[in-house]
Coordinates of C-alpha atoms in Angstrom, one line a residue:
X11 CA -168.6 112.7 68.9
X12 CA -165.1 112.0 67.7
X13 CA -162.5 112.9 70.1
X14 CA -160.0 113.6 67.0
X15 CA -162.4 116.4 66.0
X16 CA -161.4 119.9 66.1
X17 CA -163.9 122.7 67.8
X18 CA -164.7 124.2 64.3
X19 CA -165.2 120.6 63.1
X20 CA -167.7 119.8 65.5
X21 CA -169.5 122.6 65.7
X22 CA -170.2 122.2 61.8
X23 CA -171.1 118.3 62.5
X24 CA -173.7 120.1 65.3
X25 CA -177.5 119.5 64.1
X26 CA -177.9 122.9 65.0
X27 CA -175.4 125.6 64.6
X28 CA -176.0 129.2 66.0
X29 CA -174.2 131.1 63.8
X30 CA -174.5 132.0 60.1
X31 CA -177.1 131.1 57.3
X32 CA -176.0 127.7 56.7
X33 CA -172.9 125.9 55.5
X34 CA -170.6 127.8 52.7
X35 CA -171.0 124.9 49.9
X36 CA -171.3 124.5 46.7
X37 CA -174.9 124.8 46.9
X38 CA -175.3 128.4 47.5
X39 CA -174.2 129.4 43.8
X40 CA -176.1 126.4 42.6
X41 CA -178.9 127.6 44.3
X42 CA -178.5 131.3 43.4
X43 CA -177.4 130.3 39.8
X44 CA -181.4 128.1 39.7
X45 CA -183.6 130.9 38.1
X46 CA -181.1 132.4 35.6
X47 CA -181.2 132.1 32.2
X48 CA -178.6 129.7 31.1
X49 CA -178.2 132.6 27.4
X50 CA -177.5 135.7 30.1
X51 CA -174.2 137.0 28.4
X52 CA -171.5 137.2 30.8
X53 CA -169.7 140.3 32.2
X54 CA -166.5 141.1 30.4
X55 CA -163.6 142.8 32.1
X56 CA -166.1 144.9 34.4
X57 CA -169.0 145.7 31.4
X58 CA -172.0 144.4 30.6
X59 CA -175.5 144.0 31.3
X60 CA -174.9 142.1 34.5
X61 CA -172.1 143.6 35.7
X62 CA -173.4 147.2 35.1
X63 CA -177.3 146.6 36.1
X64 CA -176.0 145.4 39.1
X65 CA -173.8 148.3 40.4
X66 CA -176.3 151.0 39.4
X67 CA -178.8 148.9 41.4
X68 CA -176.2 149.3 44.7
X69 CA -175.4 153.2 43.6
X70 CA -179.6 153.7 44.2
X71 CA -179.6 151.3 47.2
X72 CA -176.4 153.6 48.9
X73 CA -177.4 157.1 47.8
X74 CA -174.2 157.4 45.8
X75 CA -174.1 158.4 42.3
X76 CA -171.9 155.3 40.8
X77 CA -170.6 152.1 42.0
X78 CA -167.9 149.4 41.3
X79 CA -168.4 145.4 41.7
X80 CA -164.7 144.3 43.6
X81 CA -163.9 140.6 43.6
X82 CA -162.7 141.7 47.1
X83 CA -163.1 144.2 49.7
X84 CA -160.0 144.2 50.2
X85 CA -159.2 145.3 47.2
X86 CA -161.5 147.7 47.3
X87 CA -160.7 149.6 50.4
X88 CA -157.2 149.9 49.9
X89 CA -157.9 151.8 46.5
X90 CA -160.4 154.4 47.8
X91 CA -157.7 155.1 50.1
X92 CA -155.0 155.3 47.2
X93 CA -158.0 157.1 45.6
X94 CA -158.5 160.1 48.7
X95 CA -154.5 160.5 49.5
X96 CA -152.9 160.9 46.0
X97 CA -156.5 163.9 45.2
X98 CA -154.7 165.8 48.5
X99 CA -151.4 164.4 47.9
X100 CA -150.7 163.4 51.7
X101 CA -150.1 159.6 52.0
X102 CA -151.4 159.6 55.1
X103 CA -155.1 158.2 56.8
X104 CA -156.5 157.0 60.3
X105 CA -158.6 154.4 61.2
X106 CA -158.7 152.0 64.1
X107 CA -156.5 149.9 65.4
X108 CA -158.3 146.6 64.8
X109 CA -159.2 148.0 61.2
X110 CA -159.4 145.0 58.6
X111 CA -156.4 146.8 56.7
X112 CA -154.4 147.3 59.7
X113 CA -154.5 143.2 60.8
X114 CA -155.7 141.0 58.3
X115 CA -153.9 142.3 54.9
X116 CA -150.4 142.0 55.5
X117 CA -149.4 145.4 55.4
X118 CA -151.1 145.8 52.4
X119 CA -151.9 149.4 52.4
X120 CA -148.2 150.1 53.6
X121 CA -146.0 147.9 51.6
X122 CA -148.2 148.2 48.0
X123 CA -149.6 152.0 48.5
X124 CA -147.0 153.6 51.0
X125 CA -149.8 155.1 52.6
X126 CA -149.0 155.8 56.8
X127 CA -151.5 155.1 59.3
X128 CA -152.5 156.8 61.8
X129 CA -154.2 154.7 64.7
X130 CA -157.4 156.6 66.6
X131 CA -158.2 155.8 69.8
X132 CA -157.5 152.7 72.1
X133 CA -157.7 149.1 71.1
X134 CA -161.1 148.5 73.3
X135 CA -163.3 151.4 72.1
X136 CA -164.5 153.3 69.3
X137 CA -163.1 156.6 67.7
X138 CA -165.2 159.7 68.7
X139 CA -165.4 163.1 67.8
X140 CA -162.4 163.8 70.2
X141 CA -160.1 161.8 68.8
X142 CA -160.6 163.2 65.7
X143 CA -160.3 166.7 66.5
X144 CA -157.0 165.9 68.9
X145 CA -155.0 164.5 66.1
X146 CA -151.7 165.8 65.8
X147 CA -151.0 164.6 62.1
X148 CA -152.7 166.2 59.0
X149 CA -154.3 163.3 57.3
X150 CA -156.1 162.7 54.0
X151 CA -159.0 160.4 54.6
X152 CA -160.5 159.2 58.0
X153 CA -162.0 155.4 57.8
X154 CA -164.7 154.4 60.0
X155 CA -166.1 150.8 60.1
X156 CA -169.5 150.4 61.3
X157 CA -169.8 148.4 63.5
X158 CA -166.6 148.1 64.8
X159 CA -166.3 143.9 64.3
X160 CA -163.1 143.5 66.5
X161 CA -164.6 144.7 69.3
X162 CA -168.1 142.8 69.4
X163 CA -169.7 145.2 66.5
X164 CA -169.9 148.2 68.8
X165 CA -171.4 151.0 67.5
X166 CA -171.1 155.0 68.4
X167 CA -174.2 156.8 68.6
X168 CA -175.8 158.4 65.3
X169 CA -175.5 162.1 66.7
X170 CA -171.4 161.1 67.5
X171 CA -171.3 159.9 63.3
X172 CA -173.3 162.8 62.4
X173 CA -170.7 165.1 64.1
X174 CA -167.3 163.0 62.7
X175 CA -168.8 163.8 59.5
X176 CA -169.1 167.5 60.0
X177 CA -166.3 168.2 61.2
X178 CA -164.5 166.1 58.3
X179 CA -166.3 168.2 56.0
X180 CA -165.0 171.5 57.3
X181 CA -161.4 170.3 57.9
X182 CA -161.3 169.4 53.8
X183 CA -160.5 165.4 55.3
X184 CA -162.8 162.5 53.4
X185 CA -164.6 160.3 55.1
X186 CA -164.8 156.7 54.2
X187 CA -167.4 154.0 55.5
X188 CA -165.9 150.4 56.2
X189 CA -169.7 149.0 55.8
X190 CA -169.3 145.4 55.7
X191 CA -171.5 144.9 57.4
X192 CA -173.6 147.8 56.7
X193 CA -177.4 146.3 56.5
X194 CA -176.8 144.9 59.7
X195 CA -176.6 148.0 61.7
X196 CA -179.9 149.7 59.3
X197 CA -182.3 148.1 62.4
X198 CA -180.7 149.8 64.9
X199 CA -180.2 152.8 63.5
X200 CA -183.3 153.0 62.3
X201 CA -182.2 154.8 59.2
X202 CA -181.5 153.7 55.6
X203 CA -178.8 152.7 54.1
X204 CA -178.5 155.5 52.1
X205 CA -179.1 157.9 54.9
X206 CA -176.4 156.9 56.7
X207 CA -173.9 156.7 53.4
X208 CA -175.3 160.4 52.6
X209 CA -172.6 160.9 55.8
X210 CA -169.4 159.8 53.8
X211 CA -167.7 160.1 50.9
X212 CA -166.6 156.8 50.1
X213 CA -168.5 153.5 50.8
X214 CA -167.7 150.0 50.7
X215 CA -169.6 147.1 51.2
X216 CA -169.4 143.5 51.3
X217 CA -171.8 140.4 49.9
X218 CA -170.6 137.5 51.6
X219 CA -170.6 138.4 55.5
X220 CA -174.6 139.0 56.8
X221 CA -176.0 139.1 53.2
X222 CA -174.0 135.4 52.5
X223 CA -173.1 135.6 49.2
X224 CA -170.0 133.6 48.0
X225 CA -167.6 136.6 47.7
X226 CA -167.6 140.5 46.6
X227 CA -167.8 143.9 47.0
X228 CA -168.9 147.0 46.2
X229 CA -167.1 150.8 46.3
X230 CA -169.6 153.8 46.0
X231 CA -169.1 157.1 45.6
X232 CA -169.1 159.9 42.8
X233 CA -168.3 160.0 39.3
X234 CA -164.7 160.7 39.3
X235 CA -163.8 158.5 42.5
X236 CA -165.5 155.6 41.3
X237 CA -163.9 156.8 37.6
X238 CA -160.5 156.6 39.7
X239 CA -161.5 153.2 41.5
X240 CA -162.1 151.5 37.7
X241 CA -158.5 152.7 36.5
X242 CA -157.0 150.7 40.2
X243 CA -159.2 148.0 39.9
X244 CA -157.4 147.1 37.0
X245 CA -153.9 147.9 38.3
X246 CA -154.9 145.2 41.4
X247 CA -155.8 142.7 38.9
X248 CA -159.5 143.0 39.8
X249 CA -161.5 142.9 36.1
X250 CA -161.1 139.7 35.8
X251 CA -162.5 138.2 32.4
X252 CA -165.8 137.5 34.3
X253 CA -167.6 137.7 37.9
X254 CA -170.7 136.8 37.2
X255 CA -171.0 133.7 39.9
X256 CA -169.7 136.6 42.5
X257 CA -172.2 139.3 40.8
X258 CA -176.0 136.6 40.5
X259 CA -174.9 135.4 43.8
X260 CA -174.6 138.4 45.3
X261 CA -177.8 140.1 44.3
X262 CA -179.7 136.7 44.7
X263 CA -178.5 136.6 48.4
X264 CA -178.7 140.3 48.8
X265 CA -182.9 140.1 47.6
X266 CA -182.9 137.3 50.0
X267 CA -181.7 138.6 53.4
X268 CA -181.6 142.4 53.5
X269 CA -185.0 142.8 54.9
X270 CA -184.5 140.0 57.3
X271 CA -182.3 142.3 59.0
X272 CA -184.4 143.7 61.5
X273 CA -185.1 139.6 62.6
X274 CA -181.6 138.3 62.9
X275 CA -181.1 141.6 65.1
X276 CA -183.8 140.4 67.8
X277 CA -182.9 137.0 67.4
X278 CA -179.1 138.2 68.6
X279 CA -180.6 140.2 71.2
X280 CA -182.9 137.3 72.4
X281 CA -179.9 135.2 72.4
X282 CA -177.4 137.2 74.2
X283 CA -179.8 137.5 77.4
X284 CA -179.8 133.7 77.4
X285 CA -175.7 134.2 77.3
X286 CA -175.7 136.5 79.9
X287 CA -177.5 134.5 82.0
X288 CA -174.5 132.0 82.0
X289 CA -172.3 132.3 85.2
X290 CA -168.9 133.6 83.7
X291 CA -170.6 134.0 80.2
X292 CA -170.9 137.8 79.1
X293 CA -172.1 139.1 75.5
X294 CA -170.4 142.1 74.2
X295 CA -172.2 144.2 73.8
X296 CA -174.3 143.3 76.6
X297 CA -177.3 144.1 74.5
X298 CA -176.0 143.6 70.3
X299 CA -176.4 146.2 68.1
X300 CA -176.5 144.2 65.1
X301 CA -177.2 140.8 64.5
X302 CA -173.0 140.3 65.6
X303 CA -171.8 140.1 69.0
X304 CA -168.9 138.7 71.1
X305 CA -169.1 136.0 73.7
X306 CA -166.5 136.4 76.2
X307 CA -166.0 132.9 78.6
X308 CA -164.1 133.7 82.2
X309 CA -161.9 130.1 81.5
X310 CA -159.1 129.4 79.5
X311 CA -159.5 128.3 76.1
X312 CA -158.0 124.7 77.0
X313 CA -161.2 124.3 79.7
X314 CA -163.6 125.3 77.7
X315 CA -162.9 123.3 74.6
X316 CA -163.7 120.1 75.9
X317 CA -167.3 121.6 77.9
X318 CA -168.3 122.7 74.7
X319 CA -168.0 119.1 73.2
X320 CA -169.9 117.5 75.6
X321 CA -172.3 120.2 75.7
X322 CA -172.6 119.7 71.5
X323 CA -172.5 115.8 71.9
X324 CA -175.0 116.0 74.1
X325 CA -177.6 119.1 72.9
X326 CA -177.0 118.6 69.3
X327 CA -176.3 122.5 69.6
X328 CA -173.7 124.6 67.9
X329 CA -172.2 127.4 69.8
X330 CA -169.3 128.5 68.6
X331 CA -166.9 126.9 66.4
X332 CA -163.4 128.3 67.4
X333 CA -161.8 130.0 70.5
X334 CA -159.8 133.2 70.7
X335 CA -157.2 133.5 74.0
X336 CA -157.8 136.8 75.7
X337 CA -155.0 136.0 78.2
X338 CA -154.3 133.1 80.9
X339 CA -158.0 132.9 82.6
X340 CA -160.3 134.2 79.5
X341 CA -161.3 133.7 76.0
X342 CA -163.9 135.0 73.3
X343 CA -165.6 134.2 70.4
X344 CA -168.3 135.7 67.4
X345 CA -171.5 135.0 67.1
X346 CA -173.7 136.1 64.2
X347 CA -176.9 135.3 63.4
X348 CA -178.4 134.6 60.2
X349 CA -181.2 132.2 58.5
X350 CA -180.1 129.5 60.9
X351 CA -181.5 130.4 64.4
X352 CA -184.9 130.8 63.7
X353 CA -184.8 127.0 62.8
X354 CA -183.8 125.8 65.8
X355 CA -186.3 124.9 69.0
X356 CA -186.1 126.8 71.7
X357 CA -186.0 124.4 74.4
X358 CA -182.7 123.1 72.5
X359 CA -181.1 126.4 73.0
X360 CA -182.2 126.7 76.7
X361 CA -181.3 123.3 77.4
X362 CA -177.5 124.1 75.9
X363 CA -176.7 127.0 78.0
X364 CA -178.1 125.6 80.9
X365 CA -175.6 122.9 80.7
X366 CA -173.0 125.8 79.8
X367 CA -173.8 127.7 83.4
X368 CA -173.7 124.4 85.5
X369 CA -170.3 123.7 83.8
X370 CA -169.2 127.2 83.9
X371 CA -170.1 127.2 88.0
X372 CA -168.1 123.7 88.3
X373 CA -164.6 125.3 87.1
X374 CA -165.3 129.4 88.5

C-alpha cells in the first residue's frame, strides 16, 4: 500500500470496507436513474408528478398530513424552526449541544434566522425529561435528534420520548424530530416510523445517510407548517428548476434499503462484540442501537494510523477511514453499516481485529 496514502484513501482502496453501502459514484444515480422512463416530465420549481407523488408517499410513510422534498436538510431544519418561533413569536429553541445546526452550519440558525439557542444537557449524554422541565428560558420549539449521532447514536428510552412529548404538549412548546437517521432506529424501537413521528410536530428526514441516496430531504408536518415551509424553501433558494436526480434517487434507494434495516442493525451489533473484544478497543454504545456506532481506540491518533495500514495492507479489510483526537492518549471514529458487510467473509473480519488486539496490546 502506498505510504503517500491518506487513512480515508486507503481505506477506500481496501477490498473490503466496513462501513456504508458502497462507494458514493456516479453509478448510484445511473443505477437509480436505469428503470425510468426516459418521457417522465420533470419537477418544476417544487410541482409535478414526481415531485408531488413522492412527498405524499413520505407524508403516508411518517403519519403526517403533508410533506416537502429539501435539496438539503439543512435547509430544511433551519426553516421548521423559523417556521415554530415566529407562530409563538419567541426566537428562541433548545437542542443539544452536538446538534447538526449548532456545529456543522456555521451559525446558520443564528446569523440568517436570529433564532437563540438554548443548549440541554451535557456534551456526553442525551436530553431527558429533567432537562426539559428545569429549563430556565421560555422557548418555542424543543429539537430532538434520534439517535443522537455525535455521541455514538445513543438513544433514550421510548417511555423517556413518550414523556418529552407530553409534557411539550401541555407547556404549548413544539416538538421537532431531527430523524436522519430515522429508519435506522425503527428495529430497535420496534415501532413504525410513523408511530414514533405521531410524538412530534415537525419531522425531518434525510435520503442520503442509511437509506444512500445522492442527497435530500424531507420536512413533515401539517397543512399550514408544511404551507409555511414551501413559502421558506423558496426564500433559501431551495425550488430549484428541478430535483428530480435527488427525488428517483431517493425513492429508488429508499425501496431498496428501508426494510434492510432490521439486518444492518444485527450486523452492527455482531460487529461491535468483535470490537469490544479488542484490548483498548470499546464500541459506543457497547451494544448499538442502530446500525451506527462509535469506536473509541485508547492510543493517540498518530499510533494508530499507521496499525491500521498494516492491518488494511495486510487483511484487505476496511475499518475506518478517518480518525477523530479525543485528547492526548485516545481517539474515535464512526462506523455504520450498510449493503457492504454482509459481503464480506467472516474469517476476514476476525482475522483483522485479531491483528488490531495484538497491536493494540504491543503499544497499551
Amino acid at each position: 500500500m502506498n505510504e503517500n496514502l491518506t487513512l480515508s484513501e486507503a481505506f477506500k482502496q481496501t477490498t473490503y470496507p466496513l462501513s456504508g453501502h458502497g462507494p458514493r459514484s456516479i453509478q448510484v444515480l445511473k443505477e437509480a436513474l436505469e428503470h425510468i422512463d426516459g418521457n417522465l416530465e420533470s419537477d418544476m420549481y417544487g410541482k409535478g408528478k414526481v415531485i408531488e407523488d413522492f412527498q405524499e408517499k413520505m407524508a403516508g410513510v411518517l403519519g403526517k398530513e403533508t410533506a416537502v422534498f429539501f435539496p438539503s436538510g439543512t435547509m430544511a431544519q433551519q426553516i421548521a424552526l423559523r417556521i415554530w418561533c415566529d407562530q409563538k413569536g419567541l426566537k428562541r429553541v433548545a437542542y443539544h449541544p452536538l446538534c447538526h445546526l449548532e456545529i456543522h452550519e456555521e451559525d446558520g440558525l443564528k446569523e440568517l434566522h436570529h433564532i437563540e439557542p438554548i443548549l440541554l444537557a451535557d456534551s456526553n449524554r442525551l436530553i431527558t425529561l429533567d432537562d426539559v422541565c428545569n429549563m430556565n428560558e421560555d422557548i418555542a420549539c424543543l429539537l430532538l435528534e434520534l439517535p443522537q449521532r455525535e455521541i455514538g447514536g445513543q438513544l433514550p428510552e421510548y417511555s423517556e420520548l413518550e414523556a418529552i412529548s407530553t409534557y411539550c404538549r401541555e407547556q404549548g412548546i413544539k416538538l421537532h424530530l431531527d430523524g436522519a437517521r430515522l429508519f435506522e432506529i425503527l428495529p430497535y424501537y420496534q415501532k413504525s416510523a410513523a408511530e414514533i413521528c405521531a410524538l412530534f410536530d415537525s419531522v425531518y428526514i434525510s435520503f442520503y445517510k442509511g437509506i444512500g441516496g445522492i442527497t435530500g430531504a424531507v420536512l413533515a408536518g401539517d397543512v399550514d407548517f408544511t404551507k409555511e415551509s414551501k413559502v421558506w424553501k423558496r426564500r433559501h433558494g431551495g425550488d430549484l428548476i428541478s430535483l428530480y436526480p435527488y427525488i428517483i434517487s431517493s425513492d429508488y434507494y429508499f425501496e431498496q434499503r428501508v426494510d434492510k434495516m432490521g439486518q444492518y442493525y444485527e450486523d452492527a451489533k455482531e460487529l461491535a462484540a468483535i470490537v469490544n473484544e479488542c484490548h483498548g478497543v470499546t464500541s459506543k454504545p457497547a451494544k448499538p442501537v442502530s446500525n451506527m456506532f462509535h469506536i473509541h481506540f485508547a492510543v493517540p491518533k498518530e499510533k494508530l494510523e499507521p496499525v491500521l495500514f498494516s492491518i488494511y495492507e495486510a487483511t484487505g479489510l476496511g475499518i475506518v477511514g478517518y480518525l477523530t483526537k479525543i485528547d492526548e492518549t485516545s481517539c474515535y471514529s464512526e462506523l455504520s453499516i450498510g449493503d457492504r458487510y454482509a459481503n464480506i467473509p467472516k474469517d476476514v473480519i476476525q482475522r483483522a481485529f485479531q491483528m488490531l488486539d495484538e497491536k493494540m496490546r504491543a503499544m497499551i
